[in-house]
């Protein structure tokens, strides 16, 4: 094949990949088309890789193959063995590797072409190195915090924000100097080193509770770094894919901040998760009402409407299949069952949707917060399975609460509230939930999977008895 034909083929492959990436994002935004979205993304990526491998600049495939097998040896076990509940930290690791790749490619380009870098290319390269390096160390820190290898609480000291911003200012200053004087090669490692240190310092004052939002922001930085790399390498597909990644990560962070009623500045500089952790848990032991699976089954069976509220505990217990059995058993008895989905229930956006879809619960039974909230007033039973913060009424009225202003599911408006959890322990925000002390609330203490299983058993026992 002539060089021209190969070049045309690469461009067509890239165009098809870009279209598939856009379609993938579009389809991923609705449960009914999400599977197709995953396929589109995967085929798009395959086309992008194949197109890139056709480039005539590639002299030998040997190192590419080494990288391919090494990457697969790390990536495949990560995808197969990491549990659903560890997806945030898995994502953090992927961002770390992606950002490191961008920073390393940038470094190679800098040293290979130092003498002929135009100011535009050098600007893109500096941005690529800055974002790639800080995202690399920042994502590793986020991984460490979520995996609890590092302390999850915010690590703070006086004047921290001034120190961090000064360091960033020096790094940006060096970047600007390098754009004007690309030949100052000795400054380059210093520039990169400062960006790496800034990534660490940026993340240590942020508490574990805010890590998922931070990861999504780091995702955005990694995307922007890749887009800058696209300008350096004059690769249009990389620019498109990086821009899509950068924009979608940013939009996701905004959605998460809104759902938690937090501002970006508060997430990045607020050291959330510090003060309230101390106030959590213990306190004086106030009385609560508890019940057995049999009692819960009797109440659920007599209800005409039940709204199930899943949360992080359902994910940990992997109770979604038992929840499906409960849904089926109640529906069979003529009870109208719906599911209330809070935008930040669980540990990542869409966490509950994915789990419930895995258990084949019909999509039309899943209602978003704004749709379901007006219905709680006419609901007989709100059954909360491993959710906590997203149901805490303090968010509506207690100005001193760290979650004040966060939109919540109005479960306390239902006639009866049932809460399945193992103890009186706090949720992610580390605060007590006043819902548990209401007269209408019954605490169902136990692991979500076994408790729901026991309710189902009690229901079918009643059927045969
Ligand atoms: P949550 O407030 O973290 O509470 C989960 C509850 O599940 C805990 O109180 C725990 O109580 C219970 N639990 C744990 N394991 C269990 C098991 N095996 N069986 C039964 N119960 C179990 O969860 P949430 O209501 O879903 O709220 C999510 C929180 O994460 C919010 O604060 C949100 O802001 C934050 N967050 C979410 C995202 C996101 O994108 N989804 C991002 C950032 C932050 P016990 O220990 O007593 O069992």
Coordinates of C-alpha atoms and ligand atoms in Angstrom, one line a residue:
X1 CA 0.0 0.0 0.0
X2 CA 1.3 3.4 -0.8
X3 CA 2.0 6.0 1.9
X4 CA -0.9 8.2 0.7
X5 CA -3.4 5.4 1.0
X6 CA -2.2 4.5 4.5
X7 CA -2.4 8.1 5.5
X8 CA -6.0 8.3 4.2
X9 CA -6.9 5.1 6.0
X10 CA -5.5 6.5 9.3
X11 CA -7.6 9.6 8.9
X12 CA -10.8 7.6 8.2
X13 CA -10.1 5.3 11.1
X14 CA -9.6 8.4 13.4
X15 CA -12.8 10.0 12.2
X16 CA -14.8 6.8 12.8
X17 CA -13.2 6.5 16.3
X18 CA -14.1 10.2 17.1
X19 CA -17.7 9.7 16.0
X20 CA -17.9 6.5 18.1
X21 CA -16.5 8.3 21.2
X22 CA -19.2 11.0 20.9
X23 CA -22.0 8.4 20.4
X24 CA -20.6 6.4 23.3
X25 CA -21.0 9.3 25.7
X26 CA -24.4 10.0 24.4
X27 CA -25.6 6.4 24.8
X28 CA -23.9 6.0 28.2
X29 CA -26.2 8.7 29.6
X30 CA -29.3 6.4 29.6
X31 CA -29.6 2.9 31.2
X32 CA -31.5 1.5 28.2
X33 CA -28.6 2.4 25.8
X34 CA -25.7 2.1 28.2
X35 CA -24.5 -1.3 26.9
X36 CA -24.4 0.0 23.4
X37 CA -22.4 3.0 24.7
X38 CA -19.8 0.7 26.2
X39 CA -19.5 -1.2 22.9
X40 CA -19.2 2.0 20.9
X41 CA -16.4 3.3 23.2
X42 CA -14.5 0.0 23.0
X43 CA -14.7 -0.2 19.2
X44 CA -13.8 3.5 19.0
X45 CA -10.7 2.8 21.1
X46 CA -9.7 -0.3 19.1
X47 CA -9.9 1.8 15.9
X48 CA -7.9 4.5 17.4
X49 CA -5.1 2.1 18.4
X50 CA -5.1 0.3 15.1
X51 CA -5.0 3.6 13.2
X52 CA -2.1 4.8 15.3
X53 CA -0.2 1.5 14.8
X54 CA -0.4 2.2 11.0
X55 CA 1.8 5.3 11.3
X56 CA 4.9 5.2 9.1
X57 CA 7.0 6.8 11.9
X58 CA 6.8 3.4 13.8
X59 CA 10.1 1.7 13.0
X60 CA 9.7 -1.4 15.2
X61 CA 6.8 -2.9 17.0
X62 CA 8.9 -4.7 19.6
X63 CA 8.6 -2.1 22.4
X64 CA 4.9 -1.5 21.6
X65 CA 4.3 -5.2 22.2
X66 CA 6.2 -5.2 25.5
X67 CA 4.1 -2.2 26.6
X68 CA 0.9 -4.0 25.4
X69 CA 1.6 -7.2 27.4
X70 CA 2.8 -5.3 30.5
X71 CA -0.2 -3.0 30.5
X72 CA -2.6 -5.9 30.0
X73 CA -1.0 -7.8 32.8
X74 CA -1.8 -4.9 35.1
X75 CA -5.1 -3.9 33.6
X76 CA -6.9 -7.2 33.2
X77 CA -6.6 -8.3 36.9
X78 CA -7.6 -4.8 37.9
X79 CA -10.8 -5.0 35.9
X80 CA -11.6 -8.6 36.8
X81 CA -10.7 -8.8 40.5
X82 CA -11.4 -5.3 41.9
X83 CA -14.9 -5.3 43.5
X84 CA -17.6 -2.8 42.4
X85 CA -17.2 -0.9 45.7
X86 CA -13.5 -0.3 44.9
X87 CA -14.3 1.4 41.5
X88 CA -13.4 4.9 42.7
X89 CA -9.9 3.9 43.6
X90 CA -9.5 1.7 40.5
X91 CA -10.5 4.8 38.5
X92 CA -7.9 6.8 40.4
X93 CA -5.2 4.4 39.4
X94 CA -6.2 4.4 35.8
X95 CA -6.0 8.2 35.8
X96 CA -2.6 8.1 37.4
X97 CA -1.3 5.8 34.6
X98 CA -2.9 7.8 31.9
X99 CA -1.5 11.1 33.2
X100 CA 2.0 9.6 33.7
X101 CA 1.9 8.4 30.0
X102 CA 1.0 12.0 28.9
X103 CA 3.8 13.5 31.0
X104 CA 6.4 10.9 29.8
X105 CA 5.4 11.4 26.1
X106 CA 5.7 15.2 26.7
X107 CA 9.2 14.7 28.2
X108 CA 10.3 12.6 25.3
X109 CA 9.0 15.2 22.8
X110 CA 10.7 18.0 24.7
X111 CA 14.2 16.4 24.7
X112 CA 13.9 15.1 21.1
X113 CA 12.8 18.4 19.5
X114 CA 14.1 21.1 21.9
X115 CA 15.7 23.1 19.2
X116 CA 12.6 23.3 16.9
X117 CA 9.7 23.7 19.3
X118 CA 7.5 26.6 18.3
X119 CA 6.0 28.8 21.1
X120 CA 2.6 27.2 20.5
X121 CA 3.9 23.7 20.7
X122 CA 6.0 24.5 23.7
X123 CA 2.9 26.0 25.4
X124 CA 0.9 22.9 24.8
X125 CA 3.8 20.8 26.0
X126 CA 4.2 22.8 29.2
X127 CA 0.4 22.4 29.9
X128 CA 0.7 18.7 29.2
X129 CA 3.6 18.2 31.6
X130 CA 2.0 20.4 34.3
X131 CA -1.4 18.7 34.3
X132 CA 0.0 15.2 33.6
X133 CA 2.5 15.3 36.4
X134 CA 0.1 16.8 39.1
X135 CA -2.6 14.4 38.0
X136 CA -0.2 11.5 38.3
X137 CA 0.8 12.1 41.9
X138 CA -2.6 13.5 42.9
X139 CA -4.4 10.4 41.6
X140 CA -1.9 8.2 43.5
X141 CA -2.7 10.1 46.7
X142 CA -6.4 9.8 46.0
X143 CA -6.0 6.0 45.5
X144 CA -4.0 5.7 48.7
X145 CA -6.7 7.6 50.7
X146 CA -9.6 5.6 49.3
X147 CA -7.8 2.3 49.8
X148 CA -6.9 3.5 53.3
X149 CA -3.2 3.0 52.7
X150 CA -2.9 6.7 53.6
X151 CA -4.8 8.6 56.3
X152 CA -8.3 9.4 54.9
X153 CA -8.8 12.5 57.1
X154 CA -7.6 15.8 55.7
X155 CA -4.0 16.6 56.6
X156 CA -3.9 20.3 57.2
X157 CA -1.5 23.0 58.6
X158 CA -1.6 26.7 58.9
X159 CA -1.0 28.7 55.7
X160 CA -1.4 25.5 53.6
X161 CA -3.4 27.2 50.8
X162 CA -0.8 30.0 50.6
X163 CA 2.0 27.4 50.3
X164 CA 0.1 25.4 47.7
X165 CA -0.8 28.3 45.6
X166 CA 2.7 29.8 45.8
X167 CA 4.2 26.5 44.6
X168 CA 1.7 26.3 41.7
X169 CA 2.6 30.0 40.8
X170 CA 6.3 29.1 40.7
X171 CA 5.6 26.0 38.5
X172 CA 3.5 28.1 36.1
X173 CA 6.2 30.8 36.1
X174 CA 8.8 28.2 35.1
X175 CA 6.4 26.9 32.4
X176 CA 6.1 30.3 31.0
X177 CA 9.8 30.8 31.0
X178 CA 10.3 27.5 29.2
X179 CA 7.9 28.6 26.5
X180 CA 10.0 31.7 25.9
X181 CA 13.3 29.8 26.3
X182 CA 12.8 26.2 25.3
X183 CA 16.6 25.7 25.4
X184 CA 16.7 26.1 29.2
X185 CA 16.8 22.3 29.5
X186 CA 18.1 22.4 33.1
X187 CA 14.9 24.0 34.3
X188 CA 12.7 21.3 32.8
X189 CA 13.2 18.7 35.5
X190 CA 12.6 21.4 38.2
X191 CA 9.3 22.4 36.4
X192 CA 8.2 18.8 36.3
X193 CA 9.3 18.1 39.9
X194 CA 7.3 21.1 41.2
X195 CA 4.2 19.9 39.3
X196 CA 4.6 16.4 40.9
X197 CA 5.0 17.8 44.4
X198 CA 1.9 20.1 43.8
X199 CA -0.2 17.0 43.0
X200 CA 0.6 15.6 46.4
X201 CA 0.0 18.8 48.3
X202 CA -3.2 19.4 46.5
X203 CA -4.7 16.2 47.7
X204 CA -3.5 15.7 51.2
X205 CA -5.8 18.4 52.7
X206 CA -8.9 16.8 51.1
X207 CA -10.8 14.2 53.2
X208 CA -11.7 10.7 52.0
X209 CA -15.4 11.9 51.8
X210 CA -14.5 14.2 48.9
X211 CA -12.3 11.8 47.0
X212 CA -14.8 10.6 44.4
X213 CA -15.4 14.3 43.4
X214 CA -11.7 14.9 43.3
X215 CA -11.1 11.9 41.2
X216 CA -13.6 13.1 38.7
X217 CA -11.8 16.5 38.6
X218 CA -8.4 14.7 38.2
X219 CA -10.1 12.8 35.3
X220 CA -10.8 16.1 33.7
X221 CA -7.1 17.2 34.2
X222 CA -5.9 14.0 32.7
X223 CA -8.2 14.6 29.7
X224 CA -6.9 18.1 29.2
X225 CA -3.3 16.9 29.5
X226 CA -4.1 14.3 26.7
X227 CA -5.7 17.1 24.5
X228 CA -2.5 19.2 25.0
X229 CA -0.5 16.2 24.0
X230 CA -2.7 16.0 20.8
X231 CA -1.5 19.5 19.9
X232 CA 2.1 18.6 20.5
X233 CA 1.9 15.4 18.4
X234 CA -0.4 17.0 15.9
X235 CA -2.9 14.2 16.5
X236 CA -6.5 15.3 16.0
X237 CA -8.0 12.2 17.6
X238 CA -6.1 12.8 20.8
X239 CA -7.3 16.4 20.9
X240 CA -10.9 15.2 20.4
X241 CA -10.7 12.3 22.9
X242 CA -8.8 14.5 25.5
X243 CA -11.3 17.3 25.2
X244 CA -14.3 14.9 25.6
X245 CA -12.6 13.4 28.6
X246 CA -11.7 16.8 30.1
X247 CA -15.2 18.2 29.6
X248 CA -17.1 15.1 30.8
X249 CA -14.9 14.8 34.0
X250 CA -15.6 18.5 34.7
X251 CA -19.3 18.2 34.2
X252 CA -19.4 15.1 36.4
X253 CA -17.6 17.0 39.2
X254 CA -20.1 19.8 38.9
X255 CA -23.1 17.4 39.1
X256 CA -21.6 15.7 42.2
X257 CA -20.9 19.0 43.9
X258 CA -24.4 20.2 43.3
X259 CA -25.9 16.9 44.6
X260 CA -23.9 17.4 47.8
X261 CA -24.6 21.1 47.9
X262 CA -20.8 21.9 48.0
X263 CA -18.8 24.4 46.0
X264 CA -15.6 23.5 44.1
X265 CA -13.6 25.8 46.4
X266 CA -15.1 24.0 49.4
X267 CA -14.2 20.6 48.0
X268 CA -10.7 21.6 47.1
X269 CA -9.8 23.9 50.0
X270 CA -12.5 23.1 52.7
X271 CA -10.9 20.1 54.4
X272 CA -14.3 18.5 54.6
X273 CA -14.5 15.4 56.8
X274 CA -12.3 16.8 59.5
X275 CA -14.5 18.3 62.1
X276 CA -17.6 16.2 61.8
X277 CA -15.8 12.8 62.1
X278 CA -15.1 13.7 65.7
X279 CA -18.8 14.3 66.5
X280 CA -19.9 11.0 64.9
X281 CA -20.7 7.7 66.3
X282 CA -20.8 7.4 70.1
X283 CA -22.8 10.3 71.7
X284 CA -25.4 9.3 74.3
X285 CA -27.2 6.1 73.5
X286 CA -30.8 7.2 72.6
X287 CA -33.4 4.5 72.3
X288 CA -34.5 3.3 68.9
X289 CA -37.2 0.8 67.8
X290 CA -35.9 -2.4 66.2
X291 CA -37.7 -5.2 64.5
X292 CA -37.2 -8.8 63.2
X293 CA -37.4 -9.9 59.5
X294 CA -40.7 -11.5 60.2
X295 CA -42.2 -8.3 61.7
X296 CA -40.8 -6.3 58.7
X297 CA -42.3 -8.9 56.3
X298 CA -45.7 -8.6 57.9
X299 CA -45.7 -4.8 57.5
X300 CA -44.4 -4.8 54.0
X301 CA -47.0 -7.4 52.9
X302 CA -49.8 -5.3 54.3
X303 CA -48.6 -2.1 52.6
X304 CA -50.0 -1.0 49.2
X305 CA -47.0 1.1 48.3
X306 CA -43.3 0.6 49.2
X307 CA -40.3 2.7 48.1
X308 CA -37.0 1.0 48.4
X309 CA -34.0 3.4 48.9
X310 CA -30.7 1.7 48.2
X311 CA -27.3 3.0 49.4
X312 CA -23.7 2.2 49.9
X313 CA -24.5 -0.6 52.3
X314 CA -26.4 -2.5 49.6
X315 CA -23.4 -2.3 47.4
X316 CA -21.0 -3.5 50.1
X317 CA -23.3 -6.4 51.0
X318 CA -23.9 -7.2 47.3
X319 CA -27.6 -7.4 48.2
X320 CA -29.0 -6.4 44.9
X321 CA -30.1 -9.9 43.8
X322 CA -31.9 -10.4 47.2
X323 CA -33.5 -7.0 46.7
X324 CA -34.8 -8.1 43.3
X325 CA -36.3 -11.2 45.0
X326 CA -38.0 -8.9 47.5
X327 CA -39.3 -6.7 44.7
X328 CA -40.7 -9.8 42.9
X329 CA -42.3 -11.2 46.1
X330 CA -44.0 -7.9 47.0
X331 CA -45.1 -7.2 43.4
X332 CA -46.7 -10.6 43.2
X333 CA -48.7 -9.7 46.3
X334 CA -50.0 -6.6 44.6
X335 CA -47.7 -4.1 46.5
X336 CA -46.6 -1.2 44.3
X337 CA -42.8 -1.2 44.6
X338 CA -40.5 1.7 43.4
X339 CA -36.9 2.5 43.9
X340 CA -35.6 6.0 44.9
X341 CA -32.2 6.9 43.5
X342 CA -30.2 9.7 45.0
X343 CA -27.6 11.2 42.7
X344 CA -24.7 10.5 45.1
X345 CA -26.0 7.3 46.8
X346 CA -23.1 4.8 47.0
X347 CA -19.6 5.9 46.1
X348 CA -19.8 7.0 42.5
X349 CA -22.4 8.5 40.3
X350 CA -24.8 5.8 38.8
X351 CA -23.6 3.3 41.5
X352 CA -27.1 2.2 42.4
X353 CA -28.4 2.2 38.8
X354 CA -25.6 -0.2 37.8
X355 CA -26.2 -2.6 40.7
X356 CA -30.0 -2.7 40.2
X357 CA -29.6 -3.1 36.5
X358 CA -27.3 -6.0 37.2
X359 CA -30.1 -7.6 39.2
X360 CA -32.5 -7.0 36.3
X361 CA -34.8 -4.6 38.1
X362 CA -36.9 -2.8 35.4
X363 CA -35.6 0.7 34.6
X364 CA -39.0 2.2 34.9
X365 CA -39.1 1.3 38.6
X366 CA -36.1 3.5 39.2
X367 CA -37.1 7.1 40.0
X368 CA -34.7 10.0 40.4
X369 CA -34.8 12.1 43.6
X370 CA -37.0 14.9 42.1
X371 CA -39.5 12.5 40.7
X372 CA -39.9 10.4 43.8
X373 CA -39.8 13.0 46.6
X374 CA -43.3 14.3 46.1
X375 CA -44.5 10.7 46.4
X376 CA -43.2 9.9 49.8
X377 CA -46.2 11.6 51.5
X378 CA -48.5 9.0 50.0
X379 CA -46.1 6.0 50.5
X380 CA -46.8 3.4 53.2
X381 CA -43.3 2.1 53.7
X382 CA -39.9 3.6 52.8
X383 CA -37.5 0.7 53.1
X384 CA -33.9 2.0 53.3
X385 CA -31.3 -0.6 52.5
X386 CA -27.7 0.5 53.5
X387 CA -28.3 4.2 52.8
X388 CA -27.6 6.8 55.4
X389 CA -26.5 10.3 54.6
X390 CA -28.8 10.7 51.6
X391 CA -31.8 10.2 53.9
X392 CA -30.7 12.4 56.8
X393 CA -33.4 15.1 57.5
X394 CA -30.8 17.3 59.2
X395 CA -29.7 18.3 55.7
X396 CA -33.0 20.2 55.4
X397 CA -33.0 22.2 58.7
X398 CA -29.9 21.8 60.8
X399 CA -27.6 24.7 59.8
X400 CA -24.8 23.3 61.9
X401 CA -24.8 20.0 60.1
X402 CA -21.9 19.5 57.5
X403 CA -24.5 18.2 55.1
X404 CA -26.9 21.1 55.6
X405 CA -28.4 22.1 52.2
X406 CA -27.6 18.8 50.5
X407 CA -30.8 17.7 48.7
X408 CA -32.0 14.4 50.3
X409 CA -34.7 11.8 49.8
X410 CA -37.7 12.8 51.9
X411 CA -38.1 9.3 53.4
X412 CA -39.3 10.7 56.7
X413 CA -42.5 11.8 55.0
X414 CA -43.6 8.1 54.4
X415 CA -46.0 6.6 56.9
X416 CA -43.5 4.0 58.1
X417 CA -39.7 4.1 57.7
X418 CA -37.6 0.9 57.9
X419 CA -33.8 1.0 57.9
X420 CA -31.6 -2.0 57.2
X421 CA -28.1 -1.5 58.5
X422 CA -25.7 -3.4 60.8
X423 CA -25.4 -0.9 63.6
X424 CA -25.9 2.7 64.6
X425 CA -22.6 3.6 62.9
X426 CA -22.5 6.8 60.8
X427 CA -22.3 6.9 57.0
X428 CA -19.8 8.6 54.7
X429 CA -20.2 12.1 56.2
X430 CA -19.5 10.7 59.6
X431 CA -22.6 12.2 61.3
X432 CA -25.6 10.8 63.2
X433 CA -28.9 10.4 61.4
X434 CA -31.9 11.8 63.3
X435 CA -34.2 9.7 61.1
X436 CA -33.4 6.7 63.2
X437 CA -34.9 8.2 66.4
X438 CA -38.3 9.1 64.9
X439 CA -41.4 7.2 66.2
X440 CA -42.3 6.0 62.8
X441 CA -38.8 4.5 62.2
X442 CA -38.0 0.8 62.7
X443 CA -34.3 -0.3 62.7
X444 CA -33.7 -3.6 61.0
X445 CA -30.2 -4.5 62.3
X446 CA -28.2 -6.9 60.1
X447 CA -26.2 -7.3 57.0
X448 CA -28.3 -6.1 54.0
X449 CA -28.0 -9.3 52.0
X450 CA -29.0 -11.7 54.8
X451 CA -31.6 -9.4 56.3
X452 CA -33.4 -8.9 52.9
X453 CA -33.0 -12.7 52.3
X454 CA -34.7 -13.3 55.6
X455 CA -37.6 -11.0 54.8
X456 CA -38.1 -12.8 51.5
X457 CA -38.0 -16.1 53.4
X458 CA -40.6 -14.9 55.9
X459 CA -42.8 -13.7 53.0
X460 CA -42.7 -17.1 51.3
X461 CA -43.1 -18.9 54.7
X462 CA -46.4 -17.0 55.1
X463 CA -47.4 -18.0 51.6
X464 CA -47.0 -21.7 52.4
X465 CA -48.2 -21.5 56.0
Ligands
LIG1 P1 -23.6 6.2 53.5 O1 -24.1 7.5 54.1 O2 -22.2 6.1 53.3 O3 -24.1 5.1 54.5 C1 -24.0 3.7 54.2 C2 -24.5 2.9 55.3 O4 -24.5 1.5 54.9 C3 -23.7 3.0 56.6 O5 -24.3 3.8 57.6 C4 -23.5 1.6 57.1 O6 -24.0 1.4 58.4 C5 -24.4 0.8 56.1 N1 -23.7 -0.5 55.7 C6 -22.4 -0.7 55.4 N2 -22.2 -2.0 55.1 C7 -23.4 -2.6 55.2 C8 -23.9 -4.0 55.1 N3 -23.1 -5.0 54.7 N4 -25.2 -4.2 55.3 C9 -26.0 -3.3 55.7 N5 -25.7 -2.0 55.8 C10 -24.4 -1.7 55.6 O7 -24.3 5.9 52.2 P2 -25.3 6.7 51.2 O8 -26.5 7.0 52.0 O9 -25.4 5.8 50.0 O10 -24.6 8.0 50.9 C11 -23.5 8.2 50.1 C12 -22.4 9.1 50.7 O11 -21.3 9.1 49.9 C13 -22.9 10.5 50.8 O12 -22.4 11.2 52.0 C14 -22.3 11.1 49.6 O13 -22.2 12.5 49.7 C15 -21.0 10.4 49.6 N6 -20.4 10.5 48.2 C16 -21.0 9.9 47.2 C17 -20.5 10.0 45.9 C18 -21.1 9.4 44.7 O14 -20.8 9.8 43.6 N7 -22.1 8.5 44.9 C19 -19.3 10.8 45.7 C20 -18.7 11.4 46.8 C21 -19.3 11.3 48.1 P3 -23.5 0.2 59.3 O15 -22.1 0.3 59.4 O16 -24.3 0.4 60.6 O17 -24.0 -1.1 58.6

